[in-house]
Tab-separated table of C-alpha atoms in Angstrom:
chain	number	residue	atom	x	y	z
O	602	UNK	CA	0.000	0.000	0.000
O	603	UNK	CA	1.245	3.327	-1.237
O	604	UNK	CA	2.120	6.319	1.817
O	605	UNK	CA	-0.535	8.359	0.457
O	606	UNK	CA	-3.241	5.727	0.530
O	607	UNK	CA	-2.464	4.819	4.003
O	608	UNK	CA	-2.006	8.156	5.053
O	609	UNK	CA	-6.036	8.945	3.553
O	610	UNK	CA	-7.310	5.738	6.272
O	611	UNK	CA	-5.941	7.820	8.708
O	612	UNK	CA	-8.258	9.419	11.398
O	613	UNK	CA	-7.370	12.356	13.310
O	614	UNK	CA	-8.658	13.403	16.751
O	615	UNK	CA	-10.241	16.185	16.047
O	616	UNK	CA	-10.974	17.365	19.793
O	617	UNK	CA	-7.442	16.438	21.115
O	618	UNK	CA	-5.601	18.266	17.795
O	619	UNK	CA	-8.270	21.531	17.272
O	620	UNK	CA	-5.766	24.092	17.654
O	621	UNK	CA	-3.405	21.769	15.406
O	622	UNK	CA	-5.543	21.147	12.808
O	623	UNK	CA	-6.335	25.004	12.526
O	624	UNK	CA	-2.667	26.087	11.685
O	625	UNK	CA	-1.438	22.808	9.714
O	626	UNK	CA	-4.259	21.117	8.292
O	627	UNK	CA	-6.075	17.941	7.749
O	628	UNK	CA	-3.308	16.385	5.096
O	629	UNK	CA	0.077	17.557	7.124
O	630	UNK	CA	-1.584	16.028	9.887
O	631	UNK	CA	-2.069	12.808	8.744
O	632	UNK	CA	2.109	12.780	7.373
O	633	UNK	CA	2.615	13.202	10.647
O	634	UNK	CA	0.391	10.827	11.967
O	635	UNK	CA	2.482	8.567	9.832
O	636	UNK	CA	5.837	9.003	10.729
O	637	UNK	CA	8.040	7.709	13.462
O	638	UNK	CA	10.547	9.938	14.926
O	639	UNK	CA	14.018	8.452	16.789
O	640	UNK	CA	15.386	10.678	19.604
O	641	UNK	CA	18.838	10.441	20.761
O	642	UNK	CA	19.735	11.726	24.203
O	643	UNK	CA	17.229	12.358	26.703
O	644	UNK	CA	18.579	14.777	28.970
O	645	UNK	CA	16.944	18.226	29.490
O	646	UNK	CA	16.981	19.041	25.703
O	647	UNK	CA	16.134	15.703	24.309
O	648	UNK	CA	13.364	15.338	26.653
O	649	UNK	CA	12.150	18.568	25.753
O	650	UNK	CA	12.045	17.794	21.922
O	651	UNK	CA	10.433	14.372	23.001
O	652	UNK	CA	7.500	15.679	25.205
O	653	UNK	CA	6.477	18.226	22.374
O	654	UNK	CA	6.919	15.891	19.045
O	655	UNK	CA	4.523	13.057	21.355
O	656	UNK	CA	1.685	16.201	22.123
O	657	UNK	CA	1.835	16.833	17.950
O	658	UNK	CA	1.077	13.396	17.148
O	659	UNK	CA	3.522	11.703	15.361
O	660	UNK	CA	2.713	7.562	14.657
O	661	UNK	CA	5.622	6.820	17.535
O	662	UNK	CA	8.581	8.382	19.032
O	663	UNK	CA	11.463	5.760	19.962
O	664	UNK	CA	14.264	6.621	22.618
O	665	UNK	CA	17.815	5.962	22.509
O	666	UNK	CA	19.998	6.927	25.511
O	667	UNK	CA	21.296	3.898	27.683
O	668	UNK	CA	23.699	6.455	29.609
O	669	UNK	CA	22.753	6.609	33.671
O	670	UNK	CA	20.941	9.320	35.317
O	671	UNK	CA	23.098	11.469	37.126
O	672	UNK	CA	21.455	14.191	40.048
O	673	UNK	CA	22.667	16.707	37.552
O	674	UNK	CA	19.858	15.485	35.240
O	675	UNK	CA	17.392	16.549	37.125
O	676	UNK	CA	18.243	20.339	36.788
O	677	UNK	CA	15.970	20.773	33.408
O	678	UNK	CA	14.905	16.672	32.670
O	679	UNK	CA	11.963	17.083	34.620
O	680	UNK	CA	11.066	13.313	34.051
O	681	UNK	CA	13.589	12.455	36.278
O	682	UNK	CA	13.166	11.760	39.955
O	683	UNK	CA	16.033	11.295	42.585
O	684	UNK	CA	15.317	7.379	42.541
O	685	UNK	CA	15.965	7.254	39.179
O	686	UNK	CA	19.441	7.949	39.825
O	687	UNK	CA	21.728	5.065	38.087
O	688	UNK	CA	19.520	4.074	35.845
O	689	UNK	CA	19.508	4.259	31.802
O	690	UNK	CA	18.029	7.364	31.380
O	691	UNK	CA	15.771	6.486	28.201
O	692	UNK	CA	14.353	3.553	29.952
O	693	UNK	CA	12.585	5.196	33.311
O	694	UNK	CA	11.577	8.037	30.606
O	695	UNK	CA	9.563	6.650	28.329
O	696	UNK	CA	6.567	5.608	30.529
O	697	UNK	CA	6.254	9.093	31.770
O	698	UNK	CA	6.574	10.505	28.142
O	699	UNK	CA	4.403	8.085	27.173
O	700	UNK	CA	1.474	9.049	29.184
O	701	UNK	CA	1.536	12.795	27.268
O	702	UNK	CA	-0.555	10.879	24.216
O	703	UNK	CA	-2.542	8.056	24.591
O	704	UNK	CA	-2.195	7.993	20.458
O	705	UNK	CA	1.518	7.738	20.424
O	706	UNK	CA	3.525	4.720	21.300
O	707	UNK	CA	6.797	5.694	22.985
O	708	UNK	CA	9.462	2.657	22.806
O	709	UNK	CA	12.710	2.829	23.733
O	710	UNK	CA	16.359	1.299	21.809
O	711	UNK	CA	18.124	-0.969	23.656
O	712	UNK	CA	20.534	-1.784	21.555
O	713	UNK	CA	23.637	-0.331	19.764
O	714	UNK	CA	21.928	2.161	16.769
O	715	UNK	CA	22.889	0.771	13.214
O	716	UNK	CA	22.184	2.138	9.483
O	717	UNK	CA	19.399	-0.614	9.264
O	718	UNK	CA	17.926	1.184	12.454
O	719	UNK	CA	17.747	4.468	11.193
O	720	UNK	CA	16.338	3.708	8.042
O	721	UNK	CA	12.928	2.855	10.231
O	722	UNK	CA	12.419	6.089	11.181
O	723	UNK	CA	10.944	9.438	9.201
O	724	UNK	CA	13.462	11.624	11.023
O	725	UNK	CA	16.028	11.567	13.680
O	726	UNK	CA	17.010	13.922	16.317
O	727	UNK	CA	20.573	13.623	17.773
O	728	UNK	CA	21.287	15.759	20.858
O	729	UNK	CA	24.338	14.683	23.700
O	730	UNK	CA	26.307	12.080	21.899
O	731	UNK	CA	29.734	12.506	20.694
O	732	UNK	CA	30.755	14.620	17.243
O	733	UNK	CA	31.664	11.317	15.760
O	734	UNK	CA	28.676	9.436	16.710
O	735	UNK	CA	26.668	12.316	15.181
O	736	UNK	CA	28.394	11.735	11.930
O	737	UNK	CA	28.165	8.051	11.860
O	738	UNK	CA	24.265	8.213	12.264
O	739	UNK	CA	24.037	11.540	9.883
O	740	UNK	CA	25.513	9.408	6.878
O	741	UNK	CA	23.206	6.385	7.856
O	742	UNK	CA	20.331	8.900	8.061
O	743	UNK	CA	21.199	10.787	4.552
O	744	UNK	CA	21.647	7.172	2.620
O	745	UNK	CA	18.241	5.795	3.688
O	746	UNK	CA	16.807	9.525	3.080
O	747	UNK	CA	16.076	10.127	6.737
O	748	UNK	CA	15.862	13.511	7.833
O	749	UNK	CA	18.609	14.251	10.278
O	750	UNK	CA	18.549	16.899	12.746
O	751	UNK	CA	21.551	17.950	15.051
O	752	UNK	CA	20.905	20.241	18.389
O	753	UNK	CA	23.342	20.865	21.639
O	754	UNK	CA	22.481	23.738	24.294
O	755	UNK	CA	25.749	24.559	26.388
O	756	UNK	CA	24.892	27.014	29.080
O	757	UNK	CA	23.079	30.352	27.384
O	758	UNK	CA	24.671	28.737	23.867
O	759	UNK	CA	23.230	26.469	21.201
O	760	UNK	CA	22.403	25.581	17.891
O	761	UNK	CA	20.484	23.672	16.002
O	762	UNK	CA	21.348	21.695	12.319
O	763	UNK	CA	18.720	19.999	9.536
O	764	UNK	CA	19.639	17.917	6.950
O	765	UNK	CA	16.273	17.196	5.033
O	766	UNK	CA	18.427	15.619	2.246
O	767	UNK	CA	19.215	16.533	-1.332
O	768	UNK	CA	15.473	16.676	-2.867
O	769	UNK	CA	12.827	18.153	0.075
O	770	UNK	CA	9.844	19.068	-1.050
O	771	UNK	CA	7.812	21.736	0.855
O	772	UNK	CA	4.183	21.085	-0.240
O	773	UNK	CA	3.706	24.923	1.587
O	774	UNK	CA	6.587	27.067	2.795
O	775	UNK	CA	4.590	29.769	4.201
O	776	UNK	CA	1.196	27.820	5.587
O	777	UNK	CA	-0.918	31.025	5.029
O	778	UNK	CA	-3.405	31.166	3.017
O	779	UNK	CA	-3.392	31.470	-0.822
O	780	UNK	CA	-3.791	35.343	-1.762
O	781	UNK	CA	-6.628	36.633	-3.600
O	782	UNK	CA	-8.578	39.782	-5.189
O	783	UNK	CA	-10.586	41.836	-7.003
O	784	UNK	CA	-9.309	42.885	-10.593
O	785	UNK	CA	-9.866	46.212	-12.257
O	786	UNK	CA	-8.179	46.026	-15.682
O	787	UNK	CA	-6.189	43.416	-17.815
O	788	UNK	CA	-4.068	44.527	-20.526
O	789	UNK	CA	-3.919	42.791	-23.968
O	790	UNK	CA	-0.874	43.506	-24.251
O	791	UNK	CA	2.872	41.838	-24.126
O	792	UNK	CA	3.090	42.253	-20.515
O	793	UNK	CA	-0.126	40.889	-19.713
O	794	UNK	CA	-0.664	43.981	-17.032
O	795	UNK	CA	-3.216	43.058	-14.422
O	796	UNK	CA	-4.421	46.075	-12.473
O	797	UNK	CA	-6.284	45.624	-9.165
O	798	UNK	CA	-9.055	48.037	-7.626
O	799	UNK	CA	-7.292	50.782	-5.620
O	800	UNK	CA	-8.113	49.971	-2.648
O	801	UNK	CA	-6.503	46.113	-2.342
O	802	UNK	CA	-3.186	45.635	-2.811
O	803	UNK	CA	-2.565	42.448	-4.390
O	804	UNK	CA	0.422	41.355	-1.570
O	805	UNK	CA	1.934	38.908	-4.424
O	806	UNK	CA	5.740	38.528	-5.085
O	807	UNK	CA	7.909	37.775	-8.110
O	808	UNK	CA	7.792	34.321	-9.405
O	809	UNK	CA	4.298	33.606	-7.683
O	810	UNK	CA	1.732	31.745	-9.472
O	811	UNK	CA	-2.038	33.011	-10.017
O	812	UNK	CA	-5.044	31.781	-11.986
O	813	UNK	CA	-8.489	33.587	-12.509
O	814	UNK	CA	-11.994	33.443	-12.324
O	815	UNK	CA	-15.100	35.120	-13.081
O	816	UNK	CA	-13.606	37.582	-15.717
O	817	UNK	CA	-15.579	38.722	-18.352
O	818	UNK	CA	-14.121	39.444	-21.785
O	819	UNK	CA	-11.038	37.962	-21.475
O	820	UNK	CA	-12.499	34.381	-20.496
O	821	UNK	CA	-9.423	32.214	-21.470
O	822	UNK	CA	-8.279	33.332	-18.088
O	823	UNK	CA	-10.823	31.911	-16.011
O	824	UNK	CA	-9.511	28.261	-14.548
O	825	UNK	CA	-6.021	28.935	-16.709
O	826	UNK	CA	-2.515	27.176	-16.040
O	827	UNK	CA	-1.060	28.914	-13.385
O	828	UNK	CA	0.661	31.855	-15.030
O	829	UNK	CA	3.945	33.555	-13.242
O	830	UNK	CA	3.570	36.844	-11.979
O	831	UNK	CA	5.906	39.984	-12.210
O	832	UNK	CA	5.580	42.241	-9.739
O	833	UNK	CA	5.076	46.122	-11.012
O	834	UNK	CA	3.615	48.086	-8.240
O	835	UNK	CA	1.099	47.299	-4.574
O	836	UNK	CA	-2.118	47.567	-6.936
O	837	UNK	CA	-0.593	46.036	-10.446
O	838	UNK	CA	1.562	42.950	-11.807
O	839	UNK	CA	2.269	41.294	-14.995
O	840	UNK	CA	1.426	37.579	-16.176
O	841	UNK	CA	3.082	37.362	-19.790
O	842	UNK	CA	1.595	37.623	-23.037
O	843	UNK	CA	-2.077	37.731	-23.422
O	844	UNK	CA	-2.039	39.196	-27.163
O	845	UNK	CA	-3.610	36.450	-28.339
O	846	UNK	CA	-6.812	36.480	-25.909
O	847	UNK	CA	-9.979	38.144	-25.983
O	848	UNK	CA	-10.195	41.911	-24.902
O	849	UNK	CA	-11.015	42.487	-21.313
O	850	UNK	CA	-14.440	44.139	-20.530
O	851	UNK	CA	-15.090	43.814	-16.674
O	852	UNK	CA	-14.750	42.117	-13.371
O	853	UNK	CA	-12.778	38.670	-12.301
O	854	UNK	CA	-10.777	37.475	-9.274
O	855	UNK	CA	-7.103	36.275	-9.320
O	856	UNK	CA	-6.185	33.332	-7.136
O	857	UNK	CA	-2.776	32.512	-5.690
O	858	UNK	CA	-1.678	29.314	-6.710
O	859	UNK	CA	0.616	27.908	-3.809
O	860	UNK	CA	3.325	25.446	-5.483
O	861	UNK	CA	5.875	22.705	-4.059
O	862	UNK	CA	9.466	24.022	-3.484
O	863	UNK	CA	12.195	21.522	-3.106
O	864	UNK	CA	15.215	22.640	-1.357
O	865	UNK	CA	18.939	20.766	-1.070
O	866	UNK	CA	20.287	20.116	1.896
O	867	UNK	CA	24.130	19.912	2.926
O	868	UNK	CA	25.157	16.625	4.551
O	869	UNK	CA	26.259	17.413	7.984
O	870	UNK	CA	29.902	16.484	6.992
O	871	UNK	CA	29.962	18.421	4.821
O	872	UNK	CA	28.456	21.393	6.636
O	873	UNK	CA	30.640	21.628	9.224
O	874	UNK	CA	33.511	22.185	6.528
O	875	UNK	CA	31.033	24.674	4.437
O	876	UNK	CA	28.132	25.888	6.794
O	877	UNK	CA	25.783	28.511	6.263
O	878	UNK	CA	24.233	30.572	9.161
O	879	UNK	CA	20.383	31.824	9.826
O	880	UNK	CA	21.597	34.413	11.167
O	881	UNK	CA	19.319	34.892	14.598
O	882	UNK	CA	20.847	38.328	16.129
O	883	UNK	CA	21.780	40.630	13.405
O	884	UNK	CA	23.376	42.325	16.492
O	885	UNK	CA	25.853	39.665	16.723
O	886	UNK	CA	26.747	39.236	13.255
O	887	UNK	CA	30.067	37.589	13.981
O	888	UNK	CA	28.722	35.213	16.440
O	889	UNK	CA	27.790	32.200	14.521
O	890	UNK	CA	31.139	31.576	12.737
O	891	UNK	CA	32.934	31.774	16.233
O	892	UNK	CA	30.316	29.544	17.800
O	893	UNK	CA	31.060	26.822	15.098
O	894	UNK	CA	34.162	26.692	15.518
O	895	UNK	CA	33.563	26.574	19.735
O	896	UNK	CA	31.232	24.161	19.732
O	897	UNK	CA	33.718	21.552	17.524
O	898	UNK	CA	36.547	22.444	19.518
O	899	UNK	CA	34.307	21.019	22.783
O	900	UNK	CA	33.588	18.092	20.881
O	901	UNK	CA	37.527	18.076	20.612
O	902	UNK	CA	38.495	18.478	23.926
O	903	UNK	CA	35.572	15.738	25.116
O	904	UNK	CA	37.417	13.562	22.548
O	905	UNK	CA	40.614	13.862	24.386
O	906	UNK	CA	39.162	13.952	28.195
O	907	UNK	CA	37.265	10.755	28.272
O	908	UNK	CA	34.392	12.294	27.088
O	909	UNK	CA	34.084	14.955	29.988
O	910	UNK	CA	33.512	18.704	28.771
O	911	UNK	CA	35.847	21.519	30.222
O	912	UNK	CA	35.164	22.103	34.056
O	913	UNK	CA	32.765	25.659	34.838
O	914	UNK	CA	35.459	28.060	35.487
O	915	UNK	CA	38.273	26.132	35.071
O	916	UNK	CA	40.803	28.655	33.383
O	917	UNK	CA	43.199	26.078	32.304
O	918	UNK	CA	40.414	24.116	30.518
O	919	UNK	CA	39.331	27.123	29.020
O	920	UNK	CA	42.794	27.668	27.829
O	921	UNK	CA	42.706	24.704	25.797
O	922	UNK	CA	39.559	24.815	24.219
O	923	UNK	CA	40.605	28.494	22.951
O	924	UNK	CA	44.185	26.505	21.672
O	925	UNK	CA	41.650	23.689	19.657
O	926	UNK	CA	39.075	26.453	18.494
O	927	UNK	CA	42.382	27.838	16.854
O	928	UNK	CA	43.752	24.844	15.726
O	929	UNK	CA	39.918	24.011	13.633
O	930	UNK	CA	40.011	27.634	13.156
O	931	UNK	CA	43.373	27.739	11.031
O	932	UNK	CA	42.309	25.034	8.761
O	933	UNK	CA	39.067	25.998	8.004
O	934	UNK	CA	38.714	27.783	4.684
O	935	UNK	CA	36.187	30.097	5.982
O	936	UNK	CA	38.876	31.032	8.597
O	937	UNK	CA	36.942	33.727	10.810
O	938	UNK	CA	38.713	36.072	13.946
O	939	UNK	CA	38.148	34.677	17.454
O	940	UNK	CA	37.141	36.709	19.983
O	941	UNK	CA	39.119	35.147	23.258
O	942	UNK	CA	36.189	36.136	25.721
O	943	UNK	CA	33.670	34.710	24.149
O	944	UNK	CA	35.298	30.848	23.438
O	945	UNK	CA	36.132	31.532	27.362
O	946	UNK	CA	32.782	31.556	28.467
O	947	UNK	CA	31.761	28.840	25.912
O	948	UNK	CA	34.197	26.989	28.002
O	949	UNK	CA	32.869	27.890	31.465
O	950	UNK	CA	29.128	26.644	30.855
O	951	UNK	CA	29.495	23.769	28.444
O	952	UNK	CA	28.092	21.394	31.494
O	953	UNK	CA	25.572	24.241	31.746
O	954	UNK	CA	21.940	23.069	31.184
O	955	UNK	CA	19.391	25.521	31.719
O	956	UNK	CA	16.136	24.993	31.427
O	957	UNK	CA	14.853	28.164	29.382
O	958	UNK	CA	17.535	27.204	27.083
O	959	UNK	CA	16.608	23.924	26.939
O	960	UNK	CA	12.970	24.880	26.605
O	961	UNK	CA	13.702	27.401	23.922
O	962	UNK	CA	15.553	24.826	21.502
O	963	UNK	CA	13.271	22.287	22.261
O	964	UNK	CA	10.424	24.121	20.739
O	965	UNK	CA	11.979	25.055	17.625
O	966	UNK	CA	13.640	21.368	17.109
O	967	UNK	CA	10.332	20.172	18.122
O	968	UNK	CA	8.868	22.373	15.052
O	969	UNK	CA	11.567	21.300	12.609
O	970	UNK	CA	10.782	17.368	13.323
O	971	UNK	CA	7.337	18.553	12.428
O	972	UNK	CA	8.366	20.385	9.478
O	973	UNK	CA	9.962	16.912	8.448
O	974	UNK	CA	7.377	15.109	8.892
O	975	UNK	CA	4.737	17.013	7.554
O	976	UNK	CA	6.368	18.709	4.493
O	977	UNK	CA	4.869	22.247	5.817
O	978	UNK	CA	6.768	25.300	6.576
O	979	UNK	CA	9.706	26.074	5.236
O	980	UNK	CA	12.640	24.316	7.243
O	981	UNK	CA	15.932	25.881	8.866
O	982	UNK	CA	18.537	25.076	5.911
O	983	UNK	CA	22.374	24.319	7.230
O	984	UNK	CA	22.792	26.004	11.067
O	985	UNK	CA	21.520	28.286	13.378
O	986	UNK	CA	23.463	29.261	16.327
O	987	UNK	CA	22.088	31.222	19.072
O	988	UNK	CA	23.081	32.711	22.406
O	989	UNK	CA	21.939	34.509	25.118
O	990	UNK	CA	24.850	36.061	27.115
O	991	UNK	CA	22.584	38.728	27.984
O	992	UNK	CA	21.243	37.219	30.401
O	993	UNK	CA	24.791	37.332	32.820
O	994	UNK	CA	25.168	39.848	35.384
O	995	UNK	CA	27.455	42.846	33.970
O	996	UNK	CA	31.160	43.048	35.679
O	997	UNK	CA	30.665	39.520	37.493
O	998	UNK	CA	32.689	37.042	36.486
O	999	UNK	CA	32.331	33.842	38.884
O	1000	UNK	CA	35.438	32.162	39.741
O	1001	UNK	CA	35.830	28.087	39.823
O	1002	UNK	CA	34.366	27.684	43.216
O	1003	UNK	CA	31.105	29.817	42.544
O	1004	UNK	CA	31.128	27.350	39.244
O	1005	UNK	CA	31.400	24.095	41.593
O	1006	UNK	CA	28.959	21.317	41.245
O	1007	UNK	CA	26.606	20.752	44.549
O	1008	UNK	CA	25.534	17.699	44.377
O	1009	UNK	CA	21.940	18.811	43.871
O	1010	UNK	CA	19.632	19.935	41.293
């Protein structure tokens, strides 16, 4: 049975997914009512992405994170309970997830991922694994056309990746609804010049597509292809040559017609040697570059420390994560000017893990998986890095010991 047919047999829940159904509609609901999403890591952030992809209403989310609760967990996993300490994290999480939906089966992975694994599931979500790990299940993902999806929050820092693969289609980037109006005039003429009444602006852009209806005189119009439209002014635009159809005489709509767009995707490989930014801060221009280069040279030092992340506060730690950053940073052709400060505090909070940070990524990641799955709304392409250094106290700078763990959470 064909995706499509299946996807028709599905019914939705129309009291449970109102609000839902308003904003993505009946058909992008049942995608996602057909896809299974894999989550890997399920501390605060992967949680987060977890408990809001199982409210949308995916077909099943699976879990993959047989790493032990720590107390440190329990700062922004709010799943987590002080008994659960010392036990696989993804295991005593998915009951308690799984209770958010009665509609959506939560299971969780047991054993070691493979490619066979991945090519199960409609997208994947990979948040606190290691850089190679992340690349291992990227390629899997990308060969069995999975949509991969990278995210890490380090103290007020984070980022977020997609790799939809080479040929996504976006049914609608946009979601609003198609444009229409009233028309006052159509040319017969080269240009095809449609004027609109004066007081509605038309709202179309270059390369849009409209049809017509109801106009009289010029009748070939009404129910046409799609024709493209050339913007000229707020009340007039041009749809081509229309020498050869009968002269206008009144009235007629146009109608938007809303078209697929399918957009390539980098491999995350390949992205980390050639990113491109959505740029979040236009006040912090320079930020992303840096933070690319930060965020591998963490992975870098966790690579060489047993897999532990620089201490909060520790200078010396700092120190070398500034010496890796510049190390990545010389041999990267888009070779970009560190500021010292900033890879500092980088350093300091990469154990961070807030919860506002956490909640904040989780939301959008949570929107991209649905973006994935339900081919609506245009998707973030290549990175987005984002911080929030705001948020620290001006002139403080904590030392080691303010930094300390307590043992609580």
């Amino acid at each position: 049975m064909s995706s499509s047919a299946s996807n028709s047999k599905l019914e939705i829940d129309e009291s449970l997914y109102s609000r839902q159904l308003y904003v993505l509609g009946v058909d992008a609901m049942k995608k996602m009512s057909a896809s299974n999403v894999l989550i890997v890591g399920l501390k605060g952030l992967g949680c987060e992405i977890a408990k809001n992809v199982i409210l949308a209403g995916v077909k099943s989310v699976s879990l993959y994170d047989p790493a032990k609760v720590e107390i440190a967990d329990l700062s922004s996993q709010f799943f987590l309970h002080e008994e659960d300490i010392g036990k696989p994290r993804a295991t005593v999480s998915a009951p308690r997830l799984a209770e958010l939906n009665q509609y959506v089966p939560v299971t969780v992975v047991e054993k070691e991922l493979s490619a066979e694994d991945i090519a199960a599931y409609k997208c994947v979500v990979v948040t606190d694994i290691s850089l190679e790990k992340k690349l291992e299940i990227s390629s899997a993902a990308r060969k069995h056309n999975v949509c991969f999806i990278s995210t890490e929050t380090r103290g007020l820092f984070g980022y977020a990746f997609n790799d939809f693969g080479e040929q996504f289609v976006v049914e609608d980037p946009t979601g609003e609804e198609p444009l229409s109006g009233m028309i006052a005039n159509i040319e017969q003429s080269a240009e095809g010049i449609v004027t609109c009444l004066d007081e509605s602006r038309h709202g179309l852009e270059d390369g849009q597509l409209v049809t017509f209806n109801e106009v009289q005189g010029m009748s070939e119009l009404n129910g046409c292809e799609p024709r493209k439209v050339k913007v000229l002014g707020p009340y007039t635009f041009s749809i081509g040559d229309t020498t050869g159809l009968s002269a206008y005489i009144r009235g007629g709509m146009f109608q938007q017609v809303k078209t697929p767009v399918t957009l390539s995707f980098d491999s995350f490989e390949k992205a980390l040697e050639n990113p491109e930014f959505v740029i979040s801060d236009f006040a912090k221009f320079d930020r992303p570059a840096q933070l690319h280069v930060g965020f591998q040279a963490l992975h870098k030092f966790a690579q060489t420390h047993e897999g532990k992340l620089p201490r909060p506060g520790n200078k010396e730690d700092a120190a070398e994560v500034l010496r890796l950053a510049n190390e990545i940073n010389d041999k990267w052709a888009q070779k970009c000017e560190l500021d010292a400060e900033l890879l500092e505090k980088l350093a300091f909070q990469a154990t961070g893990d807030l919860a506002p940070m956490v909640a904040v990524f989780g939301g959008m990641v949570a929107q991209e998986v649905l973006k994935a799955c339900s081919a609506k709304f245009s998707p973030i392409k290549n990175f987005l890095y984002f911080d929030a250094l705001e948020c620290l106290p001006i002139g403080f700078t904590p030392s080691e010991e303010d930094l300390a763990p307590r043992g609580t959470r």
